[in-house]
Short mmCIF file of C-alpha atoms in Angstrom, two decimals:
data_model
loop_
_atom_site.label_atom_id
_atom_site.label_comp_id
_atom_site.label_asym_id
_atom_site.label_seq_id
_atom_site.Cartn_x
_atom_site.Cartn_y
_atom_site.Cartn_z
CA MET Z 24 16.30 15.58 31.44
CA THR Z 25 14.12 14.73 34.39
CA LYS Z 26 10.73 13.11 34.41
CA GLU Z 27 9.12 16.21 35.95
CA LYS Z 28 9.82 18.25 32.82
CA LEU Z 29 7.47 16.06 30.82
CA SER Z 30 4.55 13.82 31.63
CA LYS Z 31 5.17 10.94 33.99
CA ILE Z 32 4.30 7.61 32.41
CA THR Z 33 4.60 4.09 33.73
CA GLU Z 34 5.77 0.80 32.32
CA ALA Z 35 2.21 -0.48 32.71
CA GLN Z 36 1.02 2.21 30.29
CA VAL Z 37 3.63 1.12 27.77
CA ARG Z 38 2.56 -2.54 28.12
CA ALA Z 39 -1.06 -1.54 27.56
CA LEU Z 40 -0.20 0.06 24.22
CA ALA Z 41 1.71 -2.92 22.80
CA SER Z 42 1.10 -6.58 22.11
CA ALA Z 43 2.95 -8.98 24.41
CA GLN Z 44 5.35 -9.86 21.60
CA SER Z 45 6.08 -6.23 20.68
CA PHE Z 46 6.68 -5.36 24.32
CA GLU Z 47 9.17 -8.20 24.81
CA ARG Z 48 11.02 -7.33 21.63
CA GLY Z 49 11.03 -3.66 22.56
CA LEU Z 50 12.40 -4.56 25.99
CA SER Z 51 15.25 -6.44 24.28
CA TYR Z 52 15.94 -3.43 22.06
CA TYR Z 53 16.05 -1.20 25.13
CA GLN Z 54 18.37 -3.56 27.01
CA ASP Z 55 20.66 -3.85 23.98
CA GLY Z 56 20.91 -0.06 23.66
CA ALA Z 57 19.56 -0.13 20.12
CA LEU Z 58 18.31 3.46 20.17
CA VAL Z 59 20.54 6.18 18.74
CA GLU Z 60 20.63 9.65 20.31
CA PRO Z 61 17.25 9.85 22.07
CA VAL Z 62 16.17 13.48 22.39
CA SER Z 63 13.37 15.42 24.07
CA GLN Z 64 12.07 18.70 22.72
CA GLY Z 65 9.09 20.28 24.37
CA MET Z 66 6.47 17.54 24.58
CA GLU Z 67 8.18 15.41 21.94
CA LEU Z 68 10.50 12.42 22.32
CA GLY Z 69 12.52 11.10 19.40
CA ALA Z 70 15.26 8.69 18.41
CA GLU Z 71 16.59 6.56 15.58
CA CYS Z 72 16.82 2.80 15.58
CA ALA Z 73 18.54 0.43 13.15
CA GLY Z 74 16.19 -2.01 11.45
CA SER Z 75 15.86 -4.24 8.41
CA GLU Z 76 15.83 -1.26 6.03
CA TYR Z 77 18.93 0.60 4.80
CA GLU Z 78 17.83 3.82 6.51
CA PRO Z 79 17.35 3.76 10.30
CA TYR Z 80 13.77 4.00 11.53
CA GLN Z 81 12.64 7.37 12.86
CA ILE Z 82 10.70 7.09 16.12
CA SER Z 83 8.68 9.84 17.78
CA VAL Z 84 6.32 10.09 20.73
CA THR Z 85 4.13 13.04 21.68
CA LEU Z 86 3.28 13.50 25.35
CA ASP Z 87 0.57 15.54 27.02
CA ALA Z 88 -0.70 16.16 30.54
CA LYS Z 89 -2.39 12.74 30.62
CA GLY Z 90 0.57 10.76 29.30
CA ILE Z 91 1.08 9.48 25.76
CA ALA Z 92 -0.80 11.51 23.15
CA GLY Z 93 0.60 9.97 19.99
CA THR Z 94 3.32 7.76 18.54
CA SER Z 95 4.98 7.31 15.18
CA CYS Z 96 7.63 5.07 13.64
CA THR Z 97 8.73 4.70 10.03
CA CYS Z 98 9.00 0.91 10.31
CA PRO Z 99 6.43 -1.21 8.39
CA TYR Z 100 4.85 -2.74 11.53
CA ASP Z 101 1.05 -2.79 11.28
CA TRP Z 102 -0.21 -5.71 13.38
CA GLY Z 103 -1.87 -4.01 16.32
CA GLY Z 104 -0.50 -1.79 19.05
CA ILE Z 105 2.75 0.13 19.01
CA CYS Z 106 5.89 -1.38 17.48
CA LYS Z 107 8.95 -2.64 19.33
CA HIS Z 108 10.92 0.50 18.41
CA ILE Z 109 8.38 2.77 20.12
CA VAL Z 110 8.35 0.40 23.10
CA ALA Z 111 12.14 0.75 23.36
CA LEU Z 112 11.90 4.55 23.25
CA LEU Z 113 9.20 4.66 25.93
CA LEU Z 114 11.05 2.22 28.19
CA THR Z 115 14.13 4.41 27.90
CA TYR Z 116 12.02 7.38 28.97
CA VAL Z 117 10.53 5.47 31.91
CA ARG Z 118 13.74 3.82 33.13
CA GLN Z 119 16.51 6.17 31.98
CA PRO Z 120 15.13 9.68 31.44
CA GLN Z 121 18.64 11.06 31.87
CA ALA Z 122 19.63 9.31 28.63
CA PHE Z 123 17.69 11.91 26.62
CA HIS Z 124 19.44 14.97 25.25
CA THR Z 125 17.16 17.94 25.93
CA LEU Z 126 16.60 20.50 23.19
CA GLN Z 127 14.78 23.80 23.51
CA PRO Z 128 11.36 23.91 21.84
CA LEU Z 129 11.89 24.97 18.25
CA ASP Z 130 9.97 28.25 18.55
CA ARG Z 131 12.14 29.28 21.49
CA MET Z 132 15.31 28.14 19.75
CA LEU Z 133 14.59 30.31 16.70
CA ALA Z 134 12.88 33.24 18.41
CA GLY Z 135 15.93 35.53 18.52
CA LYS Z 136 17.16 34.81 15.00
CA SER Z 137 17.09 37.48 12.31
CA ARG Z 138 15.55 36.94 8.88
CA ASP Z 139 18.98 36.44 7.31
CA GLU Z 140 20.00 33.98 10.02
CA LEU Z 141 16.81 31.96 9.47
CA ILE Z 142 17.48 31.84 5.72
CA VAL Z 143 21.00 30.53 6.36
CA ILE Z 144 19.60 27.87 8.71
CA ILE Z 145 17.09 26.73 6.08
CA GLN Z 146 19.76 26.67 3.37
CA ASP Z 147 22.09 24.59 5.55
CA LEU Z 148 19.23 22.23 6.37
CA LEU Z 149 18.40 21.75 2.70
CA ARG Z 150 22.05 21.09 1.85
CA HIS Z 151 22.03 18.21 4.33
CA LYS Z 152 18.46 17.09 3.59
CA PRO Z 153 17.55 18.10 0.00
CA GLU Z 154 14.47 15.87 0.19
CA LEU Z 155 12.94 18.51 2.49
CA MET Z 156 12.67 21.06 -0.34
CA PRO Z 157 9.06 20.04 -1.13
CA VAL Z 158 8.18 20.73 2.52
CA VAL Z 159 9.54 24.26 2.16
CA GLU Z 160 7.55 24.73 -1.05
CA LEU Z 161 4.38 23.45 0.61
CA THR Z 162 4.84 25.74 3.60
CA ILE Z 163 5.34 28.81 1.41
CA ALA Z 164 2.33 27.91 -0.74
CA THR Z 165 0.14 27.41 2.32
CA GLN Z 166 1.26 30.68 3.91
CA ARG Z 167 0.26 32.50 0.72
CA ALA Z 168 -3.17 30.91 0.96
CA LYS Z 169 -3.53 32.05 4.58
CA GLN Z 170 -2.81 35.59 3.38
CA GLY Z 171 -5.76 35.38 1.00
CA LYS Z 172 -3.66 34.88 -2.12
CA PRO Z 173 -4.41 32.27 -4.81
CA LEU Z 174 -2.77 28.96 -4.02
CA ASN Z 175 -0.20 27.38 -6.33
CA VAL Z 176 -0.80 23.66 -5.91
CA SER Z 177 2.12 22.39 -8.00
CA ALA Z 178 4.12 21.58 -4.85
CA TYR Z 179 1.20 19.51 -3.54
CA ARG Z 180 1.02 17.58 -6.80
CA THR Z 181 4.75 16.90 -6.71
CA GLN Z 182 4.66 15.72 -3.11
CA ALA Z 183 1.66 13.46 -3.76
CA ARG Z 184 3.48 11.81 -6.67
CA ARG Z 185 6.57 11.33 -4.53
CA ALA Z 186 4.51 9.84 -1.72
CA LEU Z 187 3.12 7.18 -4.05
CA GLN Z 188 6.65 6.12 -5.02
CA HIS Z 189 7.45 4.84 -1.52
CA GLU Z 190 7.95 1.11 -1.18
CA ARG Z 191 6.10 0.86 2.15
CA PRO Z 192 2.34 1.51 2.36
CA ARG Z 193 2.64 3.18 5.76
CA SER Z 194 5.05 5.74 4.31
CA ILE Z 195 2.57 6.47 1.53
CA GLU Z 196 -0.27 6.79 4.02
CA ARG Z 197 1.68 9.04 6.37
CA GLU Z 198 2.70 11.51 3.66
CA LEU Z 199 -0.70 11.61 1.96
CA LYS Z 200 -2.42 12.16 5.31
CA SER Z 201 -0.14 15.08 6.12
CA LEU Z 202 -0.98 16.69 2.77
CA GLY Z 203 -4.69 16.21 3.34
CA GLU Z 204 -4.43 17.75 6.80
CA VAL Z 205 -3.30 21.04 5.25
CA ALA Z 206 -6.44 21.16 3.13
CA ALA Z 207 -8.59 20.23 6.13
CA ARG Z 208 -7.13 23.08 8.20
CA LEU Z 209 -7.84 25.58 5.42
CA ALA Z 210 -11.40 24.29 5.11
CA GLN Z 211 -11.94 24.54 8.86
CA GLY Z 212 -10.65 28.11 8.70
CA GLY Z 213 -13.31 29.00 6.14
CA ASP Z 214 -11.08 28.97 3.03
CA ALA Z 215 -13.02 26.40 1.04
CA LEU Z 216 -11.66 27.65 -2.29
CA ASN Z 217 -7.98 27.05 -1.51
CA ALA Z 218 -8.81 23.89 0.44
CA GLY Z 219 -10.66 22.63 -2.62
CA ALA Z 220 -7.69 23.46 -4.83
CA ILE Z 221 -5.48 21.22 -2.66
CA TYR Z 222 -8.05 18.42 -2.47
CA HIS Z 223 -8.46 18.60 -6.24
CA ALA Z 224 -4.71 18.30 -6.82
CA LEU Z 225 -4.35 15.44 -4.33
CA LEU Z 226 -7.34 13.51 -5.68
CA ASP Z 227 -6.16 13.95 -9.26
CA GLU Z 228 -2.62 12.74 -8.54
CA THR Z 229 -3.57 9.84 -6.28
CA VAL Z 230 -6.19 8.49 -8.68
CA LYS Z 231 -3.67 8.62 -11.53
CA GLY Z 232 -0.98 7.10 -9.31
CA TYR Z 233 -3.06 4.28 -7.82
CA ASP Z 234 -1.55 1.70 -10.17
CA GLU Z 235 -1.11 -2.06 -9.83
CA MET Z 236 1.93 -1.70 -7.59
CA VAL Z 237 0.20 0.64 -5.15
CA SER Z 238 -2.95 -1.47 -5.26
CA SER Z 239 -0.99 -4.63 -4.45
CA MET Z 240 0.54 -2.91 -1.39
CA ASP Z 241 -2.82 -1.59 -0.24
CA GLU Z 242 -4.10 -4.89 1.14
CA ASN Z 243 -6.25 -3.28 3.85
CA GLY Z 244 -7.48 -0.44 1.65
CA ASP Z 245 -5.89 2.21 3.87
CA ILE Z 246 -4.42 4.16 0.95
CA ALA Z 247 -7.73 3.98 -0.90
CA SER Z 248 -9.44 5.34 2.22
CA ILE Z 249 -7.17 8.38 2.13
CA VAL Z 250 -7.99 8.90 -1.56
CA ASP Z 251 -11.64 8.78 -0.55
CA GLU Z 252 -11.00 11.44 2.10
CA PHE Z 253 -9.67 13.67 -0.68
CA ALA Z 254 -12.83 13.06 -2.71
CA LYS Z 255 -15.02 13.73 0.31
CA GLY Z 256 -13.13 16.93 1.12
CA LEU Z 257 -13.38 18.13 -2.47
CA GLY Z 258 -17.12 17.47 -2.42
CA VAL Z 259 -17.54 19.57 0.72
CA CYS Z 260 -15.52 22.41 -0.82
CA LEU Z 261 -17.54 22.15 -4.03
CA ALA Z 262 -20.70 22.65 -1.98
CA GLN Z 263 -19.37 25.42 0.27
CA SER Z 264 -17.05 27.51 -1.89
CA GLU Z 265 -17.93 30.20 -4.40
CA ALA Z 266 -15.83 28.61 -7.11
CA GLY Z 267 -16.45 29.82 -10.65
CA PRO Z 268 -17.81 27.62 -13.45
CA LYS Z 269 -14.33 26.71 -14.77
CA THR Z 270 -13.07 25.62 -11.35
CA ARG Z 271 -16.28 23.73 -10.62
CA ARG Z 272 -15.93 21.83 -13.91
CA GLU Z 273 -12.31 20.94 -13.11
CA TRP Z 274 -13.30 19.66 -9.68
CA LEU Z 275 -16.19 17.65 -11.09
CA GLU Z 276 -13.88 16.18 -13.73
CA ALA Z 277 -11.50 14.98 -11.01
CA LEU Z 278 -14.39 13.44 -9.07
CA LEU Z 279 -15.71 11.72 -12.18
CA ARG Z 280 -12.26 10.35 -13.03
CA ALA Z 281 -12.06 8.93 -9.51
CA GLU Z 282 -15.42 7.18 -9.88
CA LEU Z 283 -14.53 5.79 -13.30
CA ALA Z 284 -11.13 4.61 -12.04
CA ASP Z 285 -12.87 2.69 -9.27
CA ILE Z 286 -15.24 1.09 -11.78
CA GLU Z 287 -12.28 0.14 -13.98
CA LEU Z 288 -10.55 -1.44 -10.96
CA GLY Z 289 -13.62 -3.57 -10.29
CA GLY Z 290 -15.23 -1.57 -7.50
CA ILE Z 291 -12.60 -1.57 -4.76
CA ASP Z 292 -14.04 1.54 -3.06
CA LEU Z 293 -11.15 3.67 -4.26
CA ALA Z 294 -13.19 6.84 -3.75
CA PRO Z 295 -16.90 6.12 -3.20
CA SER Z 296 -17.43 9.68 -1.99
CA ALA Z 297 -16.65 10.96 -5.50
CA LYS Z 298 -19.94 9.73 -6.96
CA ASP Z 299 -21.86 11.02 -3.94
CA ALA Z 300 -20.29 14.46 -4.35
CA ILE Z 301 -21.19 14.63 -8.05
CA LEU Z 302 -24.80 13.63 -7.40
CA LYS Z 303 -25.10 16.12 -4.55
CA CYS Z 304 -23.27 19.13 -5.98
CA ALA Z 305 -23.61 19.11 -9.77
CA ASN Z 306 -26.23 21.57 -11.02
CA ARG Z 307 -28.47 20.74 -13.99
CA GLU Z 308 -26.04 22.06 -16.60
CA GLU Z 309 -23.10 20.29 -14.98
CA TRP Z 310 -25.05 17.06 -14.74
CA GLN Z 311 -25.76 17.21 -18.47
CA TRP Z 312 -22.01 17.23 -19.08
CA VAL Z 313 -21.52 14.31 -16.64
CA GLU Z 314 -24.34 12.40 -18.32
CA GLU Z 315 -22.80 12.89 -21.75
CA ARG Z 316 -19.47 11.53 -20.50
CA LEU Z 317 -21.09 8.51 -18.87
CA SER Z 318 -23.35 7.80 -21.86
CA LYS Z 319 -20.33 7.57 -24.16
CA ILE Z 320 -18.84 4.87 -21.92
CA PHE Z 321 -22.08 2.96 -21.24
CA SER Z 322 -22.54 0.00 -23.63
CA ALA Z 323 -25.80 -1.43 -22.24
CA ASP Z 324 -24.39 -4.92 -21.75
CA SER Z 325 -24.63 -6.92 -18.54
CA SER Z 326 -21.11 -6.34 -17.23
CA TRP Z 327 -20.62 -5.13 -13.68
CA ALA Z 328 -19.03 -1.90 -14.94
CA ASP Z 329 -21.98 -1.06 -17.17
CA GLU Z 330 -24.44 -1.87 -14.40
CA SER Z 331 -22.57 0.55 -12.14
CA ILE Z 332 -22.69 3.31 -14.75
CA LYS Z 333 -26.37 2.58 -15.39
CA LYS Z 334 -27.19 3.02 -11.68
CA PHE Z 335 -25.13 6.21 -11.55
CA LEU Z 336 -27.03 7.63 -14.54
CA ALA Z 337 -30.37 6.64 -13.05
CA LYS Z 338 -29.66 8.46 -9.77
CA GLY Z 339 -28.59 11.62 -11.58
CA ARG Z 340 -31.56 11.59 -13.94
CA LYS Z 341 -33.92 11.10 -11.03
CA LYS Z 342 -32.56 14.24 -9.38
CA HIS Z 343 -32.28 16.45 -12.46
CA GLY Z 344 -35.05 15.03 -14.61
CA GLY Z 345 -34.71 12.88 -17.67
CA LYS Z 346 -35.35 9.33 -18.77
CA VAL Z 347 -34.33 6.92 -16.00
#
């Protein structure tokens, strides 16, 4: 590989992306040859690097015409700037571009393959990496949605549950974000109904799965912010789609569960957009159902939880009429 085939970047650019400590550690990793099999494929760079975990860290960098477009590493580093593993990969690219094994872009690599050949490739891949089966299921489900067919969201639910079982918060965040991005793309393409189905599944599973262990890992609230993005997305789809009464009720139920879960957790902003979506999108009949649910929980004492429910009820009654 030569530098001209991809964007030319400088060591100064790498320094600018990392803290001084991360850069020095990354330089040591580079000098020690810690990276395993660096590869380039199209505008992507990748490698593995041994770390403190049993599995090696997976490092990737995306380049564009201006230089470095994005970076990713499966290590737990989250203290500002890129990690030492990404620094090592970029320094290898700057100083030793010939160290990279060049692969054809995937679309070009597979372009001449027949349907049967592609099936064999996928089967072989899954034999070596069975954990990728949910990705295949998600891809098939999403392709059906793009063809205008009803979306089966069971694969999304399964993948969301698996994401929450990771021991590192960044792994949870990365997988949940990728699931949410599928829904966002469908929504941007005008398919609010299928996008809403995905957001509904993701919100439902993440609210149920946001237990004490996940909460203790989520020190900065980054996982909760993703849950809130699901609630926000579902609210938009509720407003824009032509969902029937049954689907609307299911979506509102998920939003209400998210709001009540946050109240039960003491108001950690698990999904503040859920309450906003209910107040904005519920019609009069739907609000009556929400009000009945909230009234059964409300005990009229002075606890923070009851004060929160009281304010929620007051806002809804002000919009739809009723005793505030």
